[in-house]
Amino acid sequence: MKLNKVLVSAAALSGIAAAGTAANADTVSVKAGDTVSELAQKFNTTVEAIQKANNLQNVNFITVGEQLNIPTNDNAEQQVQQPQANAAQVQQEQTAIAQQQAAQRQAQLAAQQKAAQAQAALQAQLAAQAAAAQKQAEEQAAQQAAAQKAQQEAAAAQAAKEQQEKAEQAAQAQAAAQKQAEEQAAAKKAQEEAQQQAATAQAAKEQQEKAAQQAQQAAAQKQAEEAAAQKAQEAKEAAAAQAAANAKAAQQRAAQQAQAQQQQQKQQVAQQNTQQQAANNNNQQSNNNNNSNSSEAAAKAWIVAHESGGNYSARNGQYIGAYQLSASYLNGDYSQANQDRVANQYVASRYGNWVNAQKHWEQCGWY
């Protein structure tokens, strides 16, 4: 401390044995509540010794933090016993020290006042800053609340917009789906109508083809019937001529035999009559067979005319040839001879003869 340096310099100039004083002195820092009398009592010295050691103008006025030299009892006795000759010099030095200490105390008081003022200004500034900070915090809180509210409103508006867009998209998708379903239904209806028209046209075409085929078959049948009738008439006439010739020849032979055997016994005449009767019966049977064969031929020709018009190469699906027999019956042999043979077997096994087969065809449209 500056005070200690001043005391040491004053002691050196005055020639006092200051070295012992400095060695027997304690330096203390004044704390809050300290008094000179308490310090003198604590360090076993006197108030006057402390006042003299520190050149105190007022022992009742010391400041916190002030450095005080506390002399011991030995130091106090030496100071009391100092020669009177040095008292003036010591007094002068102490006066200078006291002035310096007073100036220091004034400076300390001014510094303390200035520090107090600075502290007050600082506290005022801190209070103002705190108020400004609070105001700023309130403004920021208000801005944040406004921003949050705006964000919430914007989010709500965005959600409503998205919901509306989704509803519009759903409505558009539903309208598109309904339109597509209607178009598909219309296309399906048009397709069904087209199929129905095509089926109708196909049925009409088949009906026309069937009618044309029936007309052809009817024409062929009529032609075959006429041919068969003509052949039957010719066969009948031929059979009648043959029967007449046979009868005439038999009569001639019988006349010749009668003339040659006029002399024979009645038994021989009876025998000749019996033979003649047998010949007549044979002729009648021959005529019947010829008539039956003509009817069979006519019935067979009639069926062939109605089935294929007499075409042994005709085909209608699985039905083949002049008799329109199933391909399974012919076993891959479509020759005319095999067709005739299989047709005769089929008619004989199913109807017995061609006449009955013709009757069945006339009733049912097939045989």
PDB file of N, CA and C in Angstrom, residues 12 38 82-83 86 111 116-117 123 149 173 197 208 219 222 238 247 274-275 284 299 306 325 339-340 352 354:
ATOM      1  N   ALA A  12      12.619   6.887   7.743  1.00  0.00           N
ATOM      2  CA  ALA A  12      14.024   6.957   7.310  1.00  0.00           C
ATOM      3  C   ALA A  12      14.549   8.360   7.367  1.00  0.00           C
ATOM      4  N   GLU A  38     -12.024  -1.241  18.877  1.00  0.00           N
ATOM      5  CA  GLU A  38     -12.061  -2.692  18.822  1.00  0.00           C
ATOM      6  C   GLU A  38     -10.755  -3.252  18.298  1.00  0.00           C
ATOM      7  N   GLN A  82       9.673   8.718  22.411  1.00  0.00           N
ATOM      8  CA  GLN A  82      10.539   9.346  21.406  1.00  0.00           C
ATOM      9  C   GLN A  82      10.977  10.731  21.921  1.00  0.00           C
ATOM     10  N   PRO A  83      12.114  11.131  21.582  1.00  0.00           N
ATOM     11  CA  PRO A  83      12.631  12.445  22.028  1.00  0.00           C
ATOM     12  C   PRO A  83      11.743  13.553  21.511  1.00  0.00           C
ATOM     13  N   ASN A  86      12.378  15.275  17.949  1.00  0.00           N
ATOM     14  CA  ASN A  86      11.882  14.748  16.645  1.00  0.00           C
ATOM     15  C   ASN A  86      10.373  14.895  16.505  1.00  0.00           C
ATOM     16  N   ALA A 111     -14.754   7.915  -5.572  1.00  0.00           N
ATOM     17  CA  ALA A 111     -14.828   6.691  -6.375  1.00  0.00           C
ATOM     18  C   ALA A 111     -16.021   5.843  -5.967  1.00  0.00           C
ATOM     19  N   ALA A 116     -21.165   4.062  -6.938  1.00  0.00           N
ATOM     20  CA  ALA A 116     -22.577   3.911  -6.580  1.00  0.00           C
ATOM     21  C   ALA A 116     -23.465   4.458  -7.681  1.00  0.00           C
ATOM     22  N   GLN A 117     -23.026   5.648  -8.212  1.00  0.00           N
ATOM     23  CA  GLN A 117     -23.813   6.226  -9.307  1.00  0.00           C
ATOM     24  C   GLN A 117     -23.779   5.299 -10.539  1.00  0.00           C
ATOM     25  N   GLN A 123     -27.856  -0.358 -12.762  1.00  0.00           N
ATOM     26  CA  GLN A 123     -29.111  -1.001 -12.374  1.00  0.00           C
ATOM     27  C   GLN A 123     -30.289  -0.434 -13.154  1.00  0.00           C
ATOM     28  N   LYS A 149     -51.014 -18.794 -35.142  1.00  0.00           N
ATOM     29  CA  LYS A 149     -52.408 -18.735 -35.562  1.00  0.00           C
ATOM     30  C   LYS A 149     -52.514 -18.713 -37.081  1.00  0.00           C
ATOM     31  N   ALA A 173     -63.394 -39.215 -60.755  1.00  0.00           N
ATOM     32  CA  ALA A 173     -63.148 -40.643 -60.953  1.00  0.00           C
ATOM     33  C   ALA A 173     -64.465 -41.414 -61.038  1.00  0.00           C
ATOM     34  N   GLN A 197     -77.968 -60.122 -84.798  1.00  0.00           N
ATOM     35  CA  GLN A 197     -78.206 -59.892 -86.229  1.00  0.00           C
ATOM     36  C   GLN A 197     -77.448 -60.908 -87.071  1.00  0.00           C
ATOM     37  N   GLN A 208     -82.413 -70.364 -96.144  1.00  0.00           N
ATOM     38  CA  GLN A 208     -82.439 -70.256 -97.608  1.00  0.00           C
ATOM     39  C   GLN A 208     -81.722 -71.433 -98.257  1.00  0.00           C
ATOM     40  N   ALA A 219     -86.941 -81.422-106.659  1.00  0.00           N
ATOM     41  CA  ALA A 219     -86.835 -81.570-108.112  1.00  0.00           C
ATOM     42  C   ALA A 219     -86.209 -82.907-108.473  1.00  0.00           C
ATOM     43  N   LYS A 222     -88.711 -85.576-107.749  1.00  0.00           N
ATOM     44  CA  LYS A 222     -89.737 -85.655-108.796  1.00  0.00           C
ATOM     45  C   LYS A 222     -89.180 -86.335-110.031  1.00  0.00           C
ATOM     46  N   ALA A 238     -92.971-105.273-119.377  1.00  0.00           N
ATOM     47  CA  ALA A 238     -92.086-106.370-119.764  1.00  0.00           C
ATOM     48  C   ALA A 238     -92.506-107.656-119.040  1.00  0.00           C
ATOM     49  N   ALA A 247     -97.268-117.899-120.886  1.00  0.00           N
ATOM     50  CA  ALA A 247     -98.572-118.584-120.879  1.00  0.00           C
ATOM     51  C   ALA A 247     -98.887-119.169-122.252  1.00  0.00           C
ATOM     52  N   THR A 274    -102.524-131.000-113.699  1.00  0.00           N
ATOM     53  CA  THR A 274    -101.817-130.565-112.483  1.00  0.00           C
ATOM     54  C   THR A 274    -100.544-129.794-112.816  1.00  0.00           C
ATOM     55  N   GLN A 275     -99.828-130.296-113.767  1.00  0.00           N
ATOM     56  CA  GLN A 275     -98.592-129.609-114.188  1.00  0.00           C
ATOM     57  C   GLN A 275     -98.907-128.227-114.766  1.00  0.00           C
ATOM     58  N   GLN A 284     -97.547-116.751-111.973  1.00  0.00           N
ATOM     59  CA  GLN A 284     -98.110-115.717-111.108  1.00  0.00           C
ATOM     60  C   GLN A 284     -97.086-115.218-110.068  1.00  0.00           C
ATOM     61  N   ALA A 299     -88.799 -97.093-104.644  1.00  0.00           N
ATOM     62  CA  ALA A 299     -88.635 -96.496-103.314  1.00  0.00           C
ATOM     63  C   ALA A 299     -87.181 -96.098-103.062  1.00  0.00           C
ATOM     64  N   HIS A 306     -84.243 -87.688-102.926  1.00  0.00           N
ATOM     65  CA  HIS A 306     -84.516 -86.724-101.857  1.00  0.00           C
ATOM     66  C   HIS A 306     -83.290 -86.453-100.977  1.00  0.00           C
ATOM     67  N   LEU A 325     -75.319 -91.404 -95.852  1.00  0.00           N
ATOM     68  CA  LEU A 325     -75.047 -92.282 -94.733  1.00  0.00           C
ATOM     69  C   LEU A 325     -73.980 -91.661 -93.844  1.00  0.00           C
ATOM     70  N   GLN A 339     -71.332 -97.887-100.933  1.00  0.00           N
ATOM     71  CA  GLN A 339     -72.490 -97.100-100.513  1.00  0.00           C
ATOM     72  C   GLN A 339     -73.783 -97.892-100.756  1.00  0.00           C
ATOM     73  N   ASP A 340     -73.914 -98.533-101.942  1.00  0.00           N
ATOM     74  CA  ASP A 340     -75.118 -99.323-102.235  1.00  0.00           C
ATOM     75  C   ASP A 340     -75.254-100.490-101.258  1.00  0.00           C
ATOM     76  N   GLY A 352     -86.693-103.159 -93.025  1.00  0.00           N
ATOM     77  CA  GLY A 352     -87.121-104.384 -93.700  1.00  0.00           C
ATOM     78  C   GLY A 352     -87.019-104.281 -95.202  1.00  0.00           C
ATOM     79  N   TRP A 354     -87.110-101.101 -98.788  1.00  0.00           N
ATOM     80  CA  TRP A 354     -87.032 -99.681 -99.188  1.00  0.00           C
ATOM     81  C   TRP A 354     -88.402 -99.019 -99.193  1.00  0.00           C
TER      82      TRP A 354
END
